[in-house]
Amino acid sequence: MQKIITASLLLVLLAFLQTEVFAATLKCSFKGAHVRGVKSIQLTKESLIINKDLEIPLEKSRVRCGNFGRQTRLDGMALGYQVILKSCTTDAELEGVLIDSVNEVAADVYCDDEE
């Protein structure tokens, strides 16, 4: 009985930590090519902030990631930009793409907690 209670508490703790995993602001960078005009990207719990003044609201969902099981996906669209980020990596980071729909360009982005 004690093992069941311990396992249940551990599951509750893990569920809480999963919802709070992106509570801090994460710094994002481009991998390779950049989107022209984008100097900085930050990820908060509820939005992606471009150049410290353009805010793209994000929706959080769960997606299947092969061997990683179900992982977090954040996506949103606003102000001519679309962003899709997934946590389907072995590291504690989000990877995805930032699309500038006006200029029809896309660039790979990754976000982690290293400032």
mmCIF file of N, CA, C and O in Angstrom, residues 38-114:
data_model
loop_
_atom_site.group_PDB
_atom_site.id
_atom_site.type_symbol
_atom_site.label_atom_id
_atom_site.label_comp_id
_atom_site.label_asym_id
_atom_site.label_seq_id
_atom_site.Cartn_x
_atom_site.Cartn_y
_atom_site.Cartn_z
ATOM 1 N N VAL A 38 14.810 39.963 -37.221
ATOM 2 C CA VAL A 38 14.617 39.379 -35.896
ATOM 3 C C VAL A 38 15.966 39.341 -35.190
ATOM 4 O O VAL A 38 16.870 38.617 -35.581
ATOM 5 N N LYS A 39 16.092 40.167 -34.150
ATOM 6 C CA LYS A 39 17.352 40.257 -33.415
ATOM 7 C C LYS A 39 17.358 39.401 -32.154
ATOM 8 O O LYS A 39 18.384 38.902 -31.741
ATOM 9 N N SER A 40 16.188 39.257 -31.512
ATOM 10 C CA SER A 40 16.116 38.448 -30.294
ATOM 11 C C SER A 40 14.772 37.735 -30.210
ATOM 12 O O SER A 40 13.760 38.253 -30.688
ATOM 13 N N ILE A 41 14.810 36.547 -29.617
ATOM 14 C CA ILE A 41 13.599 35.756 -29.427
ATOM 15 C C ILE A 41 13.628 35.227 -27.999
ATOM 16 O O ILE A 41 14.630 34.668 -27.566
ATOM 17 N N GLN A 42 12.520 35.421 -27.278
ATOM 18 C CA GLN A 42 12.391 34.888 -25.930
ATOM 19 C C GLN A 42 11.075 34.135 -25.833
ATOM 20 O O GLN A 42 10.079 34.525 -26.442
ATOM 21 N N LEU A 43 11.100 33.080 -25.048
ATOM 22 C CA LEU A 43 9.908 32.267 -24.854
ATOM 23 C C LEU A 43 9.481 32.373 -23.400
ATOM 24 O O LEU A 43 10.256 32.094 -22.494
ATOM 25 N N THR A 44 8.258 32.846 -23.184
ATOM 26 C CA THR A 44 7.695 32.884 -21.839
ATOM 27 C C THR A 44 6.685 31.749 -21.729
ATOM 28 O O THR A 44 6.485 31.002 -22.674
ATOM 29 N N LYS A 45 6.036 31.671 -20.609
ATOM 30 C CA LYS A 45 5.079 30.587 -20.380
ATOM 31 C C LYS A 45 3.928 30.619 -21.375
ATOM 32 O O LYS A 45 3.433 29.585 -21.795
ATOM 33 N N GLU A 46 3.512 31.806 -21.809
ATOM 34 C CA GLU A 46 2.326 31.933 -22.647
ATOM 35 C C GLU A 46 2.568 32.536 -24.019
ATOM 36 O O GLU A 46 1.652 32.598 -24.830
ATOM 37 N N SER A 47 3.797 33.004 -24.317
ATOM 38 C CA SER A 47 4.004 33.657 -25.603
ATOM 39 C C SER A 47 5.470 33.641 -26.027
ATOM 40 O O SER A 47 6.367 33.407 -25.232
ATOM 41 N N LEU A 48 5.661 33.919 -27.320
ATOM 42 C CA LEU A 48 6.988 34.092 -27.890
ATOM 43 C C LEU A 48 7.152 35.582 -28.140
ATOM 44 O O LEU A 48 6.267 36.215 -28.729
ATOM 45 N N ILE A 49 8.253 36.149 -27.685
ATOM 46 C CA ILE A 49 8.476 37.590 -27.813
ATOM 47 C C ILE A 49 9.642 37.813 -28.780
ATOM 48 O O ILE A 49 10.746 37.330 -28.550
ATOM 49 N N ILE A 50 9.354 38.548 -29.845
ATOM 50 C CA ILE A 50 10.349 38.843 -30.868
ATOM 51 C C ILE A 50 10.780 40.296 -30.713
ATOM 52 O O ILE A 50 9.944 41.197 -30.626
ATOM 53 N N ASN A 51 12.099 40.505 -30.694
ATOM 54 C CA ASN A 51 12.695 41.855 -30.557
ATOM 55 C C ASN A 51 12.150 42.617 -29.352
ATOM 56 O O ASN A 51 12.023 43.839 -29.390
ATOM 57 N N LYS A 52 11.798 41.928 -28.311
ATOM 58 C CA LYS A 52 11.329 42.486 -27.040
ATOM 59 C C LYS A 52 10.050 43.309 -27.137
ATOM 60 O O LYS A 52 9.667 43.961 -26.182
ATOM 61 N N ASP A 53 9.363 43.304 -28.305
ATOM 62 C CA ASP A 53 8.128 44.077 -28.384
ATOM 63 C C ASP A 53 6.997 43.400 -29.162
ATOM 64 O O ASP A 53 5.846 43.771 -28.999
ATOM 65 N N LEU A 54 7.282 42.416 -29.995
ATOM 66 C CA LEU A 54 6.234 41.700 -30.714
ATOM 67 C C LEU A 54 5.907 40.411 -29.970
ATOM 68 O O LEU A 54 6.785 39.580 -29.755
ATOM 69 N N GLU A 55 4.657 40.254 -29.569
ATOM 70 C CA GLU A 55 4.263 39.098 -28.765
ATOM 71 C C GLU A 55 3.335 38.186 -29.561
ATOM 72 O O GLU A 55 2.313 38.620 -30.079
ATOM 73 N N ILE A 56 3.714 36.899 -29.644
ATOM 74 C CA ILE A 56 2.897 35.902 -30.321
ATOM 75 C C ILE A 56 2.339 34.962 -29.260
ATOM 76 O O ILE A 56 3.095 34.225 -28.626
ATOM 77 N N PRO A 57 1.030 34.981 -29.027
ATOM 78 C CA PRO A 57 0.429 34.068 -28.050
ATOM 79 C C PRO A 57 0.597 32.617 -28.507
ATOM 80 O O PRO A 57 0.466 32.314 -29.699
ATOM 81 N N LEU A 58 0.892 31.730 -27.554
ATOM 82 C CA LEU A 58 1.135 30.317 -27.874
ATOM 83 C C LEU A 58 0.079 29.418 -27.265
ATOM 84 O O LEU A 58 -0.409 29.674 -26.168
ATOM 85 N N GLU A 59 -0.244 28.372 -27.996
ATOM 86 C CA GLU A 59 -1.123 27.330 -27.486
ATOM 87 C C GLU A 59 -0.272 26.105 -27.202
ATOM 88 O O GLU A 59 0.583 25.739 -28.002
ATOM 89 N N LYS A 60 -0.519 25.485 -26.056
ATOM 90 C CA LYS A 60 0.243 24.317 -25.642
ATOM 91 C C LYS A 60 -0.586 23.066 -25.914
ATOM 92 O O LYS A 60 -1.772 23.020 -25.604
ATOM 93 N N SER A 61 0.050 22.072 -26.517
ATOM 94 C CA SER A 61 -0.609 20.790 -26.746
ATOM 95 C C SER A 61 0.404 19.677 -26.548
ATOM 96 O O SER A 61 1.573 19.934 -26.279
ATOM 97 N N ARG A 62 -0.055 18.449 -26.662
ATOM 98 C CA ARG A 62 0.812 17.280 -26.512
ATOM 99 C C ARG A 62 0.863 16.552 -27.850
ATOM 100 O O ARG A 62 -0.164 16.375 -28.492
ATOM 101 N N VAL A 63 2.068 16.164 -28.279
ATOM 102 C CA VAL A 63 2.236 15.436 -29.532
ATOM 103 C C VAL A 63 3.064 14.180 -29.293
ATOM 104 O O VAL A 63 3.831 14.109 -28.341
ATOM 105 N N ARG A 64 2.894 13.238 -30.171
ATOM 106 C CA ARG A 64 3.651 11.993 -30.090
ATOM 107 C C ARG A 64 5.007 12.207 -30.750
ATOM 108 O O ARG A 64 5.090 12.710 -31.853
ATOM 109 N N CYS A 65 6.073 11.800 -30.046
ATOM 110 C CA CYS A 65 7.439 12.018 -30.534
ATOM 111 C C CYS A 65 8.234 10.712 -30.582
ATOM 112 O O CYS A 65 9.292 10.606 -29.961
ATOM 113 N N GLY A 66 7.753 9.727 -31.261
ATOM 114 C CA GLY A 66 8.495 8.472 -31.413
ATOM 115 C C GLY A 66 8.917 7.879 -30.086
ATOM 116 O O GLY A 66 8.091 7.614 -29.218
ATOM 117 N N ASN A 67 10.218 7.686 -29.897
ATOM 118 C CA ASN A 67 10.751 7.077 -28.673
ATOM 119 C C ASN A 67 10.579 7.951 -27.440
ATOM 120 O O ASN A 67 10.691 7.472 -26.320
ATOM 121 N N PHE A 68 10.329 9.238 -27.625
ATOM 122 C CA PHE A 68 10.182 10.157 -26.499
ATOM 123 C C PHE A 68 8.773 10.148 -25.915
ATOM 124 O O PHE A 68 8.499 10.821 -24.936
ATOM 125 N N GLY A 69 7.852 9.418 -26.532
ATOM 126 C CA GLY A 69 6.472 9.394 -26.041
ATOM 127 C C GLY A 69 5.766 10.705 -26.357
ATOM 128 O O GLY A 69 6.067 11.363 -27.334
ATOM 129 N N ARG A 70 4.828 11.085 -25.526
ATOM 130 C CA ARG A 70 4.087 12.338 -25.726
ATOM 131 C C ARG A 70 4.878 13.489 -25.113
ATOM 132 O O ARG A 70 5.264 13.432 -23.964
ATOM 133 N N GLN A 71 5.087 14.523 -25.909
ATOM 134 C CA GLN A 71 5.864 15.673 -25.482
ATOM 135 C C GLN A 71 5.078 16.962 -25.722
ATOM 136 O O GLN A 71 4.021 16.957 -26.338
ATOM 137 N N THR A 72 5.632 18.069 -25.274
ATOM 138 C CA THR A 72 4.987 19.375 -25.379
ATOM 139 C C THR A 72 5.186 19.975 -26.769
ATOM 140 O O THR A 72 6.269 19.890 -27.338
ATOM 141 N N ARG A 73 4.139 20.603 -27.269
ATOM 142 C CA ARG A 73 4.200 21.367 -28.523
ATOM 143 C C ARG A 73 3.600 22.737 -28.253
ATOM 144 O O ARG A 73 2.536 22.856 -27.643
ATOM 145 N N LEU A 74 4.294 23.775 -28.678
ATOM 146 C CA LEU A 74 3.814 25.152 -28.559
ATOM 147 C C LEU A 74 3.708 25.728 -29.960
ATOM 148 O O LEU A 74 4.655 25.629 -30.744
ATOM 149 N N ASP A 75 2.556 26.291 -30.286
ATOM 150 C CA ASP A 75 2.437 26.915 -31.592
ATOM 151 C C ASP A 75 1.526 28.127 -31.517
ATOM 152 O O ASP A 75 0.657 28.215 -30.668
ATOM 153 N N GLY A 76 1.793 29.068 -32.418
ATOM 154 C CA GLY A 76 0.991 30.275 -32.470
ATOM 155 C C GLY A 76 1.247 31.046 -33.745
ATOM 156 O O GLY A 76 2.218 30.796 -34.458
ATOM 157 N N MET A 77 0.347 31.982 -34.028
ATOM 158 C CA MET A 77 0.466 32.792 -35.230
ATOM 159 C C MET A 77 -0.061 34.192 -34.924
ATOM 160 O O MET A 77 -1.147 34.340 -34.373
ATOM 161 N N ALA A 78 0.729 35.196 -35.262
ATOM 162 C CA ALA A 78 0.310 36.593 -35.092
ATOM 163 C C ALA A 78 1.343 37.501 -35.738
ATOM 164 O O ALA A 78 2.512 37.130 -35.877
ATOM 165 N N LEU A 79 0.909 38.691 -36.124
ATOM 166 C CA LEU A 79 1.795 39.745 -36.606
ATOM 167 C C LEU A 79 2.650 39.320 -37.796
ATOM 168 O O LEU A 79 3.783 39.759 -37.946
ATOM 169 N N GLY A 80 2.153 38.408 -38.623
ATOM 170 C CA GLY A 80 2.899 37.944 -39.782
ATOM 171 C C GLY A 80 3.907 36.853 -39.488
ATOM 172 O O GLY A 80 4.660 36.444 -40.371
ATOM 173 N N TYR A 81 3.943 36.369 -38.265
ATOM 174 C CA TYR A 81 4.856 35.295 -37.885
ATOM 175 C C TYR A 81 4.066 34.072 -37.427
ATOM 176 O O TYR A 81 2.987 34.202 -36.855
ATOM 177 N N GLN A 82 4.626 32.903 -37.682
ATOM 178 C CA GLN A 82 4.085 31.657 -37.154
ATOM 179 C C GLN A 82 5.233 30.916 -36.498
ATOM 180 O O GLN A 82 6.349 30.901 -37.010
ATOM 181 N N VAL A 83 4.958 30.306 -35.354
ATOM 182 C CA VAL A 83 5.987 29.553 -34.639
ATOM 183 C C VAL A 83 5.445 28.183 -34.257
ATOM 184 O O VAL A 83 4.281 28.046 -33.893
ATOM 185 N N ILE A 84 6.300 27.176 -34.395
ATOM 186 C CA ILE A 84 5.978 25.814 -33.969
ATOM 187 C C ILE A 84 7.208 25.280 -33.250
ATOM 188 O O ILE A 84 8.293 25.212 -33.832
ATOM 189 N N LEU A 85 7.055 24.937 -31.968
ATOM 190 C CA LEU A 85 8.156 24.417 -31.162
ATOM 191 C C LEU A 85 7.734 23.107 -30.514
ATOM 192 O O LEU A 85 6.615 22.988 -30.034
ATOM 193 N N LYS A 86 8.649 22.126 -30.474
ATOM 194 C CA LYS A 86 8.382 20.837 -29.833
ATOM 195 C C LYS A 86 9.542 20.486 -28.915
ATOM 196 O O LYS A 86 10.677 20.867 -29.157
ATOM 197 N N SER A 87 9.245 19.721 -27.884
ATOM 198 C CA SER A 87 10.286 19.272 -26.950
ATOM 199 C C SER A 87 10.681 17.829 -27.239
ATOM 200 O O SER A 87 10.905 17.052 -26.335
ATOM 201 N N CYS A 88 10.787 17.468 -28.492
ATOM 202 C CA CYS A 88 11.102 16.093 -28.904
ATOM 203 C C CYS A 88 12.606 15.884 -29.035
ATOM 204 O O CYS A 88 13.091 15.390 -30.048
ATOM 205 N N THR A 89 13.372 16.290 -28.040
ATOM 206 C CA THR A 89 14.824 16.112 -28.072
ATOM 207 C C THR A 89 15.279 15.446 -26.783
ATOM 208 O O THR A 89 14.544 15.394 -25.806
ATOM 209 N N THR A 90 16.513 14.964 -26.784
ATOM 210 C CA THR A 90 17.063 14.357 -25.577
ATOM 211 C C THR A 90 17.499 15.417 -24.575
ATOM 212 O O THR A 90 17.593 15.157 -23.395
ATOM 213 N N ASP A 91 17.783 16.624 -25.052
ATOM 214 C CA ASP A 91 18.175 17.726 -24.171
ATOM 215 C C ASP A 91 16.931 18.440 -23.662
ATOM 216 O O ASP A 91 15.854 18.293 -24.193
ATOM 217 N N ALA A 92 17.114 19.257 -22.646
ATOM 218 C CA ALA A 92 15.990 20.025 -22.089
ATOM 219 C C ALA A 92 15.821 21.311 -22.878
ATOM 220 O O ALA A 92 16.110 22.403 -22.416
ATOM 221 N N GLU A 93 15.395 21.178 -24.133
ATOM 222 C CA GLU A 93 15.199 22.350 -24.965
ATOM 223 C C GLU A 93 14.043 22.126 -25.921
ATOM 224 O O GLU A 93 13.568 21.009 -26.101
ATOM 225 N N LEU A 94 13.586 23.200 -26.509
ATOM 226 C CA LEU A 94 12.530 23.156 -27.525
ATOM 227 C C LEU A 94 13.157 23.452 -28.871
ATOM 228 O O LEU A 94 14.020 24.330 -28.981
ATOM 229 N N GLU A 95 12.728 22.735 -29.891
ATOM 230 C CA GLU A 95 13.205 22.991 -31.239
ATOM 231 C C GLU A 95 12.014 23.138 -32.159
ATOM 232 O O GLU A 95 10.967 22.545 -31.927
ATOM 233 N N GLY A 96 12.188 23.937 -33.197
ATOM 234 C CA GLY A 96 11.106 24.110 -34.139
ATOM 235 C C GLY A 96 11.452 25.091 -35.226
ATOM 236 O O GLY A 96 12.606 25.201 -35.626
ATOM 237 N N VAL A 97 10.430 25.823 -35.663
ATOM 238 C CA VAL A 97 10.611 26.723 -36.794
ATOM 239 C C VAL A 97 9.864 28.029 -36.548
ATOM 240 O O VAL A 97 8.807 28.045 -35.922
ATOM 241 N N LEU A 98 10.452 29.130 -37.014
ATOM 242 C CA LEU A 98 9.817 30.447 -37.015
ATOM 243 C C LEU A 98 9.624 30.827 -38.476
ATOM 244 O O LEU A 98 10.573 30.816 -39.262
ATOM 245 N N ILE A 99 8.382 31.130 -38.841
ATOM 246 C CA ILE A 99 8.045 31.450 -40.224
ATOM 247 C C ILE A 99 7.614 32.913 -40.308
ATOM 248 O O ILE A 99 6.735 33.345 -39.571
ATOM 249 N N ASP A 100 8.257 33.646 -41.201
ATOM 250 C CA ASP A 100 7.860 35.024 -41.518
ATOM 251 C C ASP A 100 6.974 34.930 -42.756
ATOM 252 O O ASP A 100 7.471 34.782 -43.874
ATOM 253 N N SER A 101 5.653 34.969 -42.573
ATOM 254 C CA SER A 101 4.727 34.779 -43.692
ATOM 255 C C SER A 101 4.738 35.938 -44.673
ATOM 256 O O SER A 101 4.450 35.747 -45.840
ATOM 257 N N VAL A 102 5.059 37.122 -44.210
ATOM 258 C CA VAL A 102 5.073 38.288 -45.088
ATOM 259 C C VAL A 102 6.194 38.157 -46.124
ATOM 260 O O VAL A 102 5.983 38.347 -47.323
ATOM 261 N N ASN A 103 7.397 37.813 -45.662
ATOM 262 C CA ASN A 103 8.549 37.682 -46.562
ATOM 263 C C ASN A 103 8.744 36.258 -47.066
ATOM 264 O O ASN A 103 9.691 35.986 -47.797
ATOM 265 N N GLU A 104 7.877 35.345 -46.618
ATOM 266 C CA GLU A 104 7.922 33.932 -47.021
ATOM 267 C C GLU A 104 9.289 33.296 -46.766
ATOM 268 O O GLU A 104 9.902 32.731 -47.661
ATOM 269 N N VAL A 105 9.761 33.426 -45.526
ATOM 270 C CA VAL A 105 11.007 32.803 -45.098
ATOM 271 C C VAL A 105 10.776 32.044 -43.811
ATOM 272 O O VAL A 105 9.927 32.424 -43.007
ATOM 273 N N ALA A 106 11.555 30.993 -43.625
ATOM 274 C CA ALA A 106 11.472 30.199 -42.400
ATOM 275 C C ALA A 106 12.877 29.921 -41.896
ATOM 276 O O ALA A 106 13.824 29.862 -42.689
ATOM 277 N N ALA A 107 13.014 29.775 -40.589
ATOM 278 C CA ALA A 107 14.312 29.472 -39.997
ATOM 279 C C ALA A 107 14.108 28.536 -38.816
ATOM 280 O O ALA A 107 13.119 28.633 -38.095
ATOM 281 N N ASP A 108 15.066 27.619 -38.648
ATOM 282 C CA ASP A 108 15.034 26.707 -37.507
ATOM 283 C C ASP A 108 15.429 27.455 -36.244
ATOM 284 O O ASP A 108 16.347 28.276 -36.250
ATOM 285 N N VAL A 109 14.715 27.149 -35.151
ATOM 286 C CA VAL A 109 14.916 27.826 -33.871
ATOM 287 C C VAL A 109 15.054 26.773 -32.779
ATOM 288 O O VAL A 109 14.427 25.712 -32.844
ATOM 289 N N TYR A 110 15.886 27.058 -31.778
ATOM 290 C CA TYR A 110 15.913 26.234 -30.581
ATOM 291 C C TYR A 110 15.920 27.142 -29.364
ATOM 292 O O TYR A 110 16.450 28.244 -29.390
ATOM 293 N N CYS A 111 15.272 26.685 -28.312
ATOM 294 C CA CYS A 111 15.156 27.451 -27.070
ATOM 295 C C CYS A 111 15.644 26.592 -25.916
ATOM 296 O O CYS A 111 15.262 25.433 -25.805
ATOM 297 N N ASP A 112 16.465 27.181 -25.057
ATOM 298 C CA ASP A 112 16.876 26.484 -23.843
ATOM 299 C C ASP A 112 17.019 27.485 -22.723
ATOM 300 O O ASP A 112 16.850 28.667 -22.911
ATOM 301 N N ASP A 113 17.347 26.995 -21.529
ATOM 302 C CA ASP A 113 17.378 27.867 -20.356
ATOM 303 C C ASP A 113 18.726 28.522 -20.127
ATOM 304 O O ASP A 113 18.931 29.174 -19.131
ATOM 305 N N GLU A 114 19.668 28.406 -21.054
ATOM 306 C CA GLU A 114 20.960 29.051 -20.890
ATOM 307 C C GLU A 114 20.866 30.488 -21.370
ATOM 308 O O GLU A 114 20.578 30.753 -22.523
#
